[in-house]
mmCIF file of C-alpha atoms in Angstrom:
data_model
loop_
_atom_site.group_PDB
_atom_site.id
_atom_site.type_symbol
_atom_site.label_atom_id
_atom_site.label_comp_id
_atom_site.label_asym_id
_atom_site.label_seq_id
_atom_site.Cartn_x
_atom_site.Cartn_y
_atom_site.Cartn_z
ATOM 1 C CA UNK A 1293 -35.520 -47.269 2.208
ATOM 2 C CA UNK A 1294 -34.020 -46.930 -1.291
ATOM 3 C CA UNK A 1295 -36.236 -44.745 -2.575
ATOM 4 C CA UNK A 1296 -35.717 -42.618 0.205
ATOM 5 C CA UNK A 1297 -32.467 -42.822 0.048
ATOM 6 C CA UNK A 1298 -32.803 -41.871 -3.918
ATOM 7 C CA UNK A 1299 -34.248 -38.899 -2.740
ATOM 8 C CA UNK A 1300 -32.007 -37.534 -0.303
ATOM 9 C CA UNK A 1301 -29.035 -38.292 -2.944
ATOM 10 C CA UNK A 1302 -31.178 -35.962 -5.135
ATOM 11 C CA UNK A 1303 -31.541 -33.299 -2.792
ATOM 12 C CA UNK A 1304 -27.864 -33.286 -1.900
ATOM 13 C CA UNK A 1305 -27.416 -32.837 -6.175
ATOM 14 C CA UNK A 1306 -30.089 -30.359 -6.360
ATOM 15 C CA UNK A 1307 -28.673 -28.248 -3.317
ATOM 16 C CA UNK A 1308 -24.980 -28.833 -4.615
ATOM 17 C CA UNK A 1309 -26.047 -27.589 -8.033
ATOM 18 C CA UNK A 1310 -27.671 -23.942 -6.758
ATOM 19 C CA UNK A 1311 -24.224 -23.378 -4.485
ATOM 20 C CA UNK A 1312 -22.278 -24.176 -7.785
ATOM 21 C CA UNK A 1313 -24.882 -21.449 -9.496
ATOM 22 C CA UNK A 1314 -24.808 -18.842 -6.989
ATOM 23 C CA UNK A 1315 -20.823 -18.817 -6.798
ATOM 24 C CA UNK A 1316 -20.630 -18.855 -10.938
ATOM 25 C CA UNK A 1317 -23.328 -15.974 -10.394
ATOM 26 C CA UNK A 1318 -21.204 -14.470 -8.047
ATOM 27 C CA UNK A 1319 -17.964 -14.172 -9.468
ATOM 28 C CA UNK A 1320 -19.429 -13.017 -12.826
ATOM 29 C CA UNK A 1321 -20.758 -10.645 -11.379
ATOM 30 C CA UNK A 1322 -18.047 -9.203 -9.885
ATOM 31 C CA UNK A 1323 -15.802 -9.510 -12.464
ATOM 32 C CA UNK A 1324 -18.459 -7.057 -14.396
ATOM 33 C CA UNK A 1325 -18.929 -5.188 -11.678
ATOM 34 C CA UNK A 1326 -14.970 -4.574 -10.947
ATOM 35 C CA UNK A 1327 -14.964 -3.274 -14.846
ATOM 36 C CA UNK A 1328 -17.408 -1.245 -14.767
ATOM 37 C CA UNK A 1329 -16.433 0.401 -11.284
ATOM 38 C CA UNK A 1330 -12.704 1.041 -12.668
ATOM 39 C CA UNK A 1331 -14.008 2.793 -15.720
ATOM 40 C CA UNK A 1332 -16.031 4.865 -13.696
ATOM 41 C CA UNK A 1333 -13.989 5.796 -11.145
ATOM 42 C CA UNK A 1334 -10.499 6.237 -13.361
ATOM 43 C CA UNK A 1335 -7.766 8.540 -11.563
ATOM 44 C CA UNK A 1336 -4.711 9.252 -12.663
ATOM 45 C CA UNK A 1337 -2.368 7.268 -16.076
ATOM 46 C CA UNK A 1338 -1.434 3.480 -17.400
ATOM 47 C CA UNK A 1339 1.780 2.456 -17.919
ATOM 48 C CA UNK A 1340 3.379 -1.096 -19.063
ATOM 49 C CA UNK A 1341 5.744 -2.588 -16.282
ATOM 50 C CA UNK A 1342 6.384 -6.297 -16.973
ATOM 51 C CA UNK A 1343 4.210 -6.244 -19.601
ATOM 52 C CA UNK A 1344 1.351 -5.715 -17.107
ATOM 53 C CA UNK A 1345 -0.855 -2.348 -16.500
ATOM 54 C CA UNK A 1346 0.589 -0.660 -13.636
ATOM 55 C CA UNK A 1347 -1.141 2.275 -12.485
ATOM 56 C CA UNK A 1348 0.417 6.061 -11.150
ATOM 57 C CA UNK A 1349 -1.011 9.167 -10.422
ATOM 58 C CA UNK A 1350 1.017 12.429 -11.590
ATOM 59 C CA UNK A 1351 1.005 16.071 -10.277
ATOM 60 C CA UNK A 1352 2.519 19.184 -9.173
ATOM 61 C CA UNK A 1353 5.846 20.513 -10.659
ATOM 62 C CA UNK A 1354 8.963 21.451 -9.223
ATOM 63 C CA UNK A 1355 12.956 20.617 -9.024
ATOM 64 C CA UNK A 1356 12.038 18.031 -6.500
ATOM 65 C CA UNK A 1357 10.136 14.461 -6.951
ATOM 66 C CA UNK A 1358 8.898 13.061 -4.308
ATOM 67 C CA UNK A 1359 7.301 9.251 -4.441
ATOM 68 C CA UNK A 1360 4.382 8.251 -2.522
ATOM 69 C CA UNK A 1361 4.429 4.465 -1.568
ATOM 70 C CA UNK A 1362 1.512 2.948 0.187
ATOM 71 C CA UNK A 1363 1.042 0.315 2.684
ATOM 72 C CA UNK A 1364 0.454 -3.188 2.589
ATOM 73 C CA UNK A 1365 -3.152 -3.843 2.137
ATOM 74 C CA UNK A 1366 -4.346 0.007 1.214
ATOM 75 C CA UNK A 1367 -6.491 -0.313 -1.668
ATOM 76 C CA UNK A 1368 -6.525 2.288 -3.410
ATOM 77 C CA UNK A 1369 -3.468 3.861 -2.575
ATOM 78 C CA UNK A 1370 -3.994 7.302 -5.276
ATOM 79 C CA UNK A 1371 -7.111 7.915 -2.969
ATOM 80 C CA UNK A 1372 -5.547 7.345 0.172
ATOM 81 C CA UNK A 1373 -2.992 10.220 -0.952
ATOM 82 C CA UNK A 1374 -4.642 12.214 -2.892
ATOM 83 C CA UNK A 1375 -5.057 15.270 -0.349
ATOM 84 C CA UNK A 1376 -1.699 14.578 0.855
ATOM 85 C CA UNK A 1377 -0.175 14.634 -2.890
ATOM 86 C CA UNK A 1378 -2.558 17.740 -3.334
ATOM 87 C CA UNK A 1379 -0.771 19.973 -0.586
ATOM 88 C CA UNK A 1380 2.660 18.497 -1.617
ATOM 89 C CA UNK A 1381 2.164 19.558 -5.039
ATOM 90 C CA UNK A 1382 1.838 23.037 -4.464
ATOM 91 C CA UNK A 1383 6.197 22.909 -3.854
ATOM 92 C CA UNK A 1384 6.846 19.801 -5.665
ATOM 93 C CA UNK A 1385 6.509 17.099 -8.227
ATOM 94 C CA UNK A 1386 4.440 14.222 -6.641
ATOM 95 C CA UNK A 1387 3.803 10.805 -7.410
ATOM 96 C CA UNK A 1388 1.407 8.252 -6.106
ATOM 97 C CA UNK A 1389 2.344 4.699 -7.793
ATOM 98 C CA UNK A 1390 0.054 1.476 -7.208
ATOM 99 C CA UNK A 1391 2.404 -1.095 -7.500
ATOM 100 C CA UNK A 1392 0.561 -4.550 -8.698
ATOM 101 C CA UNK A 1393 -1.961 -5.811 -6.863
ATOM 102 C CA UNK A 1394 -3.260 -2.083 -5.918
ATOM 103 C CA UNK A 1395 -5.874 0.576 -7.144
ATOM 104 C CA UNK A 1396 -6.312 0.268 -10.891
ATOM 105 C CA UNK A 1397 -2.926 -2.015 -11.464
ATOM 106 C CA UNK A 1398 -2.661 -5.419 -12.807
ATOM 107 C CA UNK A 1399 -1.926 -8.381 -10.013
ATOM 108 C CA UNK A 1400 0.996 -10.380 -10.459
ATOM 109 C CA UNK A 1401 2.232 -13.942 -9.544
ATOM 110 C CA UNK A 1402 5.359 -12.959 -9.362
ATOM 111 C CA UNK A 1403 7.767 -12.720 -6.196
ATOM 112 C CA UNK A 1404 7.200 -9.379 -3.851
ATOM 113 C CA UNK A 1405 10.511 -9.553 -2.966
ATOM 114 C CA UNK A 1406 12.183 -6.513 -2.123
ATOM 115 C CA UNK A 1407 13.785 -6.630 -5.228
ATOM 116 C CA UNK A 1408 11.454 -7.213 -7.504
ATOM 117 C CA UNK A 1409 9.031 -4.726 -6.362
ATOM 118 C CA UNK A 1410 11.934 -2.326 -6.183
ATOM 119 C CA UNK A 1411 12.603 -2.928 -9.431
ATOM 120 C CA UNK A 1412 9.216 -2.440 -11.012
ATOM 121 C CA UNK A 1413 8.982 1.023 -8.858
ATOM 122 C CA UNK A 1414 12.461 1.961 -11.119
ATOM 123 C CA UNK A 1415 10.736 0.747 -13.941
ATOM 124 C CA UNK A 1416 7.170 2.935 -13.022
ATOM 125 C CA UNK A 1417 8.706 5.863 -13.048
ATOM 126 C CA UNK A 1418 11.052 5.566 -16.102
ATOM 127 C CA UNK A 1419 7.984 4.678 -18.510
ATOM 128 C CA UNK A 1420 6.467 8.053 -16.417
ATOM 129 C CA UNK A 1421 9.591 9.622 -18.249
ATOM 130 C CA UNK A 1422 10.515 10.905 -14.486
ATOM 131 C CA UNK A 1423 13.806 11.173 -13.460
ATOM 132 C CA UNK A 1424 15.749 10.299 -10.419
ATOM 133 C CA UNK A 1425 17.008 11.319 -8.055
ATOM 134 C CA UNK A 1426 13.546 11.034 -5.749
ATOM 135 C CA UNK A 1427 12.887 11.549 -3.059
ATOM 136 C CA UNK A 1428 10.587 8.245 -1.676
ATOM 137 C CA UNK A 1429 7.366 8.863 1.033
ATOM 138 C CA UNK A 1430 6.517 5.293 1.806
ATOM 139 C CA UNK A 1431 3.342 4.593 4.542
ATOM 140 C CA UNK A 1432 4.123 1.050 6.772
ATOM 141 C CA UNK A 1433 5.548 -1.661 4.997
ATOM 142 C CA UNK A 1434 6.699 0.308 1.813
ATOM 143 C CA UNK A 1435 9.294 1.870 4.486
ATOM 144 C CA UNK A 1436 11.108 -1.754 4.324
ATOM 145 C CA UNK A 1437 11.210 -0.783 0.068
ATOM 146 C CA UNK A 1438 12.187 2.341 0.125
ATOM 147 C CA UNK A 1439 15.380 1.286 2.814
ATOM 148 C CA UNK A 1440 16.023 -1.139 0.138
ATOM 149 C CA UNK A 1441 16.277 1.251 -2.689
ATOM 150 C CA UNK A 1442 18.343 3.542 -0.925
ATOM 151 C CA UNK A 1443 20.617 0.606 0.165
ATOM 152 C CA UNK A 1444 21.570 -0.819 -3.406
ATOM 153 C CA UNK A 1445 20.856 2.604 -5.760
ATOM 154 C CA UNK A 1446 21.942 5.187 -3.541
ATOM 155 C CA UNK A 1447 21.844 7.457 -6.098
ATOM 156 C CA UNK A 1448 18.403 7.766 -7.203
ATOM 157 C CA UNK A 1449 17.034 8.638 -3.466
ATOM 158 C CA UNK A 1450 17.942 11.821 -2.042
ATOM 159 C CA UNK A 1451 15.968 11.369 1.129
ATOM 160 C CA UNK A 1452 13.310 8.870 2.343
ATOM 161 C CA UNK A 1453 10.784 10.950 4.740
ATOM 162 C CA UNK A 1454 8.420 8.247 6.351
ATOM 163 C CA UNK A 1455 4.615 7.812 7.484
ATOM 164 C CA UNK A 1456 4.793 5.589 10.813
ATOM 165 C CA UNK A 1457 6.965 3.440 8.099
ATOM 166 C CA UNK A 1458 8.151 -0.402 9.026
ATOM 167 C CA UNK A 1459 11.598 -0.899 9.741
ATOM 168 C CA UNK A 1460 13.306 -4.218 9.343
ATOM 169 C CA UNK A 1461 13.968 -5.542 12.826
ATOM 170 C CA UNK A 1462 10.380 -5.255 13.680
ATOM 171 C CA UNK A 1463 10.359 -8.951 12.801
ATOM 172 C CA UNK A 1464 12.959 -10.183 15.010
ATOM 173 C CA UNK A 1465 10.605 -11.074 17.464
ATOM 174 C CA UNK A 1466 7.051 -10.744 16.028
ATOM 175 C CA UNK A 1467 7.124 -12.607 13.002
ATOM 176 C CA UNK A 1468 3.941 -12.397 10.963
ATOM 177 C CA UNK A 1469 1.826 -15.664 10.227
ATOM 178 C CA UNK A 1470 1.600 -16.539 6.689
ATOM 179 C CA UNK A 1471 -2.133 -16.121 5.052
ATOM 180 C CA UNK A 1472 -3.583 -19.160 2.763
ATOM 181 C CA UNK A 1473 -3.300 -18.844 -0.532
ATOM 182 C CA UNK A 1474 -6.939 -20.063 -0.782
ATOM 183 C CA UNK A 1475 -7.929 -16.795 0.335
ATOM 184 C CA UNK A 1476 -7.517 -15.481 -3.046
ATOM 185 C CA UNK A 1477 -11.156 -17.189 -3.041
ATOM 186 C CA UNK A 1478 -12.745 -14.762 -1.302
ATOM 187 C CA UNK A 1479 -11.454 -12.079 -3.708
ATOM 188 C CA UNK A 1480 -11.591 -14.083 -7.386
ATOM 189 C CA UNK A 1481 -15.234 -16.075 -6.342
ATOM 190 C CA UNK A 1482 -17.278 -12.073 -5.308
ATOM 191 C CA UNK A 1483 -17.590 -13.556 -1.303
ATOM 192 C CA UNK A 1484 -16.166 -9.972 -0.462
ATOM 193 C CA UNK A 1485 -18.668 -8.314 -2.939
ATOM 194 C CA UNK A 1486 -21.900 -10.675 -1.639
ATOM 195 C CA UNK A 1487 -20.385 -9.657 1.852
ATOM 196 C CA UNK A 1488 -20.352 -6.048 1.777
ATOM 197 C CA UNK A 1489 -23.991 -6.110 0.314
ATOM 198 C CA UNK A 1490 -24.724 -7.749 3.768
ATOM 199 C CA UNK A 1491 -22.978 -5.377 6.222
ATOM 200 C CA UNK A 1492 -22.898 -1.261 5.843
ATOM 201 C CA UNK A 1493 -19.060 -0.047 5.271
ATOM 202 C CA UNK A 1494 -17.534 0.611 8.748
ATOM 203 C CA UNK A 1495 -16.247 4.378 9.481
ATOM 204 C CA UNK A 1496 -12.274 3.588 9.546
ATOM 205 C CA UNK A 1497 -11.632 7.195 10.328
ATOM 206 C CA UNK A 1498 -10.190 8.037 7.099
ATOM 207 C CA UNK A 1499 -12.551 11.113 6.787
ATOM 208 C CA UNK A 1500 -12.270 12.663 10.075
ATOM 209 C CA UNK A 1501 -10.695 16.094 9.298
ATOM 210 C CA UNK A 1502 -12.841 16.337 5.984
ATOM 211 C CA UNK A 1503 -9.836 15.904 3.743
ATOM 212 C CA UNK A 1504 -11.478 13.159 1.357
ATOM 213 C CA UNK A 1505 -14.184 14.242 -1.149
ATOM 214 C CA UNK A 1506 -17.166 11.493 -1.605
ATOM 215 C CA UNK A 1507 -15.783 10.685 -4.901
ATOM 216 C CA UNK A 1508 -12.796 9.576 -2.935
ATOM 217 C CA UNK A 1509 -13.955 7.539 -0.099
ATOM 218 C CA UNK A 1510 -16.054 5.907 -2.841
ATOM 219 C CA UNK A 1511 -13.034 4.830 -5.055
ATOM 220 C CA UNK A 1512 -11.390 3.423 -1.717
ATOM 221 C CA UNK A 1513 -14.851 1.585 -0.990
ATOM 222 C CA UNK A 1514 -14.948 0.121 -4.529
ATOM 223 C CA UNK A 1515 -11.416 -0.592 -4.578
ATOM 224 C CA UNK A 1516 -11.861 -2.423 -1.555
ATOM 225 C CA UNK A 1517 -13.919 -4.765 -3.064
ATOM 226 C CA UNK A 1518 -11.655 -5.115 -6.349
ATOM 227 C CA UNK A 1519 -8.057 -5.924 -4.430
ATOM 228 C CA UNK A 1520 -9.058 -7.261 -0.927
ATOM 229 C CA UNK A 1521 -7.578 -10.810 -0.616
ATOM 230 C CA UNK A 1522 -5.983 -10.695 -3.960
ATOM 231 C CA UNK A 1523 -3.161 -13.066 -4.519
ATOM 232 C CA UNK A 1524 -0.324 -10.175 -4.844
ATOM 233 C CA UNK A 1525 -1.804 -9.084 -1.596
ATOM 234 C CA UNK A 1526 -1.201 -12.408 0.045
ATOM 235 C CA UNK A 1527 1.649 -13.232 -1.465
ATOM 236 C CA UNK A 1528 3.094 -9.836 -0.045
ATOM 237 C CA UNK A 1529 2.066 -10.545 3.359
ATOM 238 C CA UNK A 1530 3.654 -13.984 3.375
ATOM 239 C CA UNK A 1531 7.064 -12.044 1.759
ATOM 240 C CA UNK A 1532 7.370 -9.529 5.240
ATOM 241 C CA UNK A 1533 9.262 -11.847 7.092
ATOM 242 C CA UNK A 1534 11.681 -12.364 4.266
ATOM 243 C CA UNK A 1535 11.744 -8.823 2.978
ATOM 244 C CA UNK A 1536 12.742 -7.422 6.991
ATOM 245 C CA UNK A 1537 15.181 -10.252 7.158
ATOM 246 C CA UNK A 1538 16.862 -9.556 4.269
ATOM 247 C CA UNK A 1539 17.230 -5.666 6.086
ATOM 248 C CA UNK A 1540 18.160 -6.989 9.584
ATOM 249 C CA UNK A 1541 21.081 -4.781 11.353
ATOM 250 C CA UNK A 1542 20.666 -2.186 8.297
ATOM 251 C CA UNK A 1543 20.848 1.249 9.248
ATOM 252 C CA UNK A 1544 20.357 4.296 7.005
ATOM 253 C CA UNK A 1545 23.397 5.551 4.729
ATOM 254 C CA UNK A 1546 25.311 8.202 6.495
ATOM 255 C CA UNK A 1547 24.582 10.636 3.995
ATOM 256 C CA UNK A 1548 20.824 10.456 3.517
ATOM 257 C CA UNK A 1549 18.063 12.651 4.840
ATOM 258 C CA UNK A 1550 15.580 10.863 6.486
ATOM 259 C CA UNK A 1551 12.692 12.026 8.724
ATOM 260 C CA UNK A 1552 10.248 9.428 9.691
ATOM 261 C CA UNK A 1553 6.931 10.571 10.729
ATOM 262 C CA UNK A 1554 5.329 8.529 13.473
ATOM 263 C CA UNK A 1555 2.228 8.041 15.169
ATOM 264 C CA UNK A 1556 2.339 8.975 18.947
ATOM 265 C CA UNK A 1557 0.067 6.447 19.822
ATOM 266 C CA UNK A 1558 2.630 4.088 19.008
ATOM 267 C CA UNK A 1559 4.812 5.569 20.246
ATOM 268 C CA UNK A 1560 2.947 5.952 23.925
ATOM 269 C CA UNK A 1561 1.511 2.806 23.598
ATOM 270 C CA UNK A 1562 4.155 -0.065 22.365
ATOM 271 C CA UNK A 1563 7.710 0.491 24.027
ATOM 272 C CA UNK A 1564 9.547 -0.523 21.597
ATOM 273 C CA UNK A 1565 8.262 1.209 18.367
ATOM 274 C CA UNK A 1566 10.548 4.190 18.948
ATOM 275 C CA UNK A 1567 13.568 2.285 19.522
ATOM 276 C CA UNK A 1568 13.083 0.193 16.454
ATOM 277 C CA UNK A 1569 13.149 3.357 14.416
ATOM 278 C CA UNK A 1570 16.054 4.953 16.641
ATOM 279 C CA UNK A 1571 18.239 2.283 15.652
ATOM 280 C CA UNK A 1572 17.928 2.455 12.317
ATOM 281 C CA UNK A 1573 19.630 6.026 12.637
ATOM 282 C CA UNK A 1574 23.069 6.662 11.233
ATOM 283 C CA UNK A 1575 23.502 10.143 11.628
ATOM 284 C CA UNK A 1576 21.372 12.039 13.943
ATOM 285 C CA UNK A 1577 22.083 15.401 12.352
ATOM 286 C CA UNK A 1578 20.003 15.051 9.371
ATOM 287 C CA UNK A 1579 18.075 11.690 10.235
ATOM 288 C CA UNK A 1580 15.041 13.287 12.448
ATOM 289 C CA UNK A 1581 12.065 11.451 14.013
ATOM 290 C CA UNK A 1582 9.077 13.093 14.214
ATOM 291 C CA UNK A 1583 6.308 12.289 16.446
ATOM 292 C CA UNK A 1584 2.332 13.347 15.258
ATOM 293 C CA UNK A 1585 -0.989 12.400 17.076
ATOM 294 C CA UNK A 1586 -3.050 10.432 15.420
ATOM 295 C CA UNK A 1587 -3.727 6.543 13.636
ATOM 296 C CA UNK A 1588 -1.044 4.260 11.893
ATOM 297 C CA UNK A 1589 -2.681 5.933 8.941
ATOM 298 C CA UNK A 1590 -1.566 9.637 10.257
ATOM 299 C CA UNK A 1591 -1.710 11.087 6.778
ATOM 300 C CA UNK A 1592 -5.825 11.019 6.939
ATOM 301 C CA UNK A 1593 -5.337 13.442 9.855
ATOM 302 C CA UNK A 1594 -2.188 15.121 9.420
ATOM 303 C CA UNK A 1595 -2.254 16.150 5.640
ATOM 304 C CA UNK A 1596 -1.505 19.728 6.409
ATOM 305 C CA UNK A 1597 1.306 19.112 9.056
ATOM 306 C CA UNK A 1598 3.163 16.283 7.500
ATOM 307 C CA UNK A 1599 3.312 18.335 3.410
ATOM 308 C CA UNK A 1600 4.466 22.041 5.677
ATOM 309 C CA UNK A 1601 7.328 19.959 7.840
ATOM 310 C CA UNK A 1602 8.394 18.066 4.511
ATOM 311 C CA UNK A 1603 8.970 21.458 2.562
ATOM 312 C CA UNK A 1604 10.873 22.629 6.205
ATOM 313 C CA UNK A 1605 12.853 19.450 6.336
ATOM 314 C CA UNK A 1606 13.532 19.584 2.191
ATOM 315 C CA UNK A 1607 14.241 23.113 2.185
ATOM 316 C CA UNK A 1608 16.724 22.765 5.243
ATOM 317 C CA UNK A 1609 18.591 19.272 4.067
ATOM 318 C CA UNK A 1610 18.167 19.195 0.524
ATOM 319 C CA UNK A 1611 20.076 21.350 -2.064
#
């Protein structure tokens, strides 16, 4: 019985040693593999924010900035606005930030507070040597940021024009559940890498209307694998509740141009999606809502439509 037992105790070691092996395998490799990947597929400049590399993407020209922000969770957010920012360009100065924990940018442990990320967006775009006053495209939850900004430095934004953006009292009544911070595991340990190597990427829809060149949907696909589950990530997930809080009751300045672009489906489909974005109206006369077929991501689809009813909406609002 003991020596049997000797065994077992043996095998348990042995099979507790390769699972220690494989995941030291695995995370070295992906550390390599997220270097090499990011070298390879380089878009766009570095710039120091906190001391920290803090990617943006530059282009166009023009007496008008406009700010691309991207959505919680969107990976590689110069890819996933790249033919957007290409059409936009044509009229205007564009830029496509990745704030930390996104594309080619440093993560951070700090806060992703409204303020702070606010803050580090100011920051981005005075080491870019670009100034103010912008006007800020945010996607989803960067629409709770860019209502900030507007809020406390009203003026460096000159109009906020949405994609299907958040708005704070979304939360009231359908708070989001905090993530684990030991899902960072997944991200720092490879599982995502080994995973993907198991199951084909899935077609999201992003290249429907032929907008995204292979080099793109590849950088999105590798970038996938570098941020998914990062701890910025999380720790901006578990800050939405707090960030739309902070926002409740707040309502646009009377004096900025807004025109929030949202998906009809939505809009057709959840009753109160419009009326969350209604109320956050001040002045009706230059604060427009527009409604555009298509996914929460309605910039994969509407690239064309969205960049010729900005330059209508800038040309008619803005001086």
């Amino acid at each position: 019985m003991k020596k049997a037992l000797k065994i077992t105790g043996r095998i348990i070691l042995w099979f507790f040693g390769i699972i220690v092996g494989l995941v030291i395998i695995s995370a070295a490799t992906h550390n390599i593999q997220n270097s090499i990947e990011k070298n390879k597929y380089k878009i766009g400049q570095t710039i120091k924010v906190d001391g920290k590399k803090m990617s943006a993407y530059v282009t166009g020209s023009g007496g008008k900035t406009i700010v691309l922000l991207s959505g919680l969770g969107t990976a590689s957010p110069i890819a996933d606005f790249m033919p957007l920012a290409e059409r936009l360009s044509k009229d205007y100065k564009v830029v496509i930030l990745e704030t930390f924990g996104y594309g080619f940018s440093s993560t951070t442990k700090k806060e992703r507070s409204n303020e702070n990320i606010v803050n580090e967006i100011r920051t981005a775009l005075k080491e870019l040597d670009i100034n103010g006053p912008y006007i800020l495209m945010p996607h989803s939850i960067s629409g709770i940021y860019s209502m900030y900004y507007a809020k406390k430095y009203p003026n460096e934004v000159e109009a906020i024009i949405g994609i299907d953006e958040s708005v704070p009292n979304q939360t009231k009544t359908n708070k989001d559940e905090d993530m684990s911070h030991s899902l960072t595991l997944l991200n720092t340990l490879g599982i995502m890498r080994d995973l993907s190597y198991l199951s084909p990427t899935a077609d999201d829809g992003m290249n429907q209307n032929n907008y995204y060149s292979a080099e793109l949907v590849n950088l999105k696909n590798k970038a996938t694998l570098w941020n998914s589950l990062n701890v910025s990530i999380i720790n901006e997930m578990n800050t939405v509740n707090s960030n739309t809080e902070e926002l409740y009751d707040v309502k646009y300045p009377n004096d900025l141009p807004v025109l929030a672009f949202l998906t009809k489906d939505a809009v057709d489909t959840e009753p109160e999606w419009l009326p969350l974005h209604e109320e956050v109206i001040s002045n009706a006369d230059i604060q427009k809502i527009e409604p555009l077929s298509g996914g929460h991501y309605l910039h994969w689809t509407n690239a064309d439509k969205i960049a010729e009813m900005t330059k209508e909406f800038i040309s008619t609002h803005l001086k």
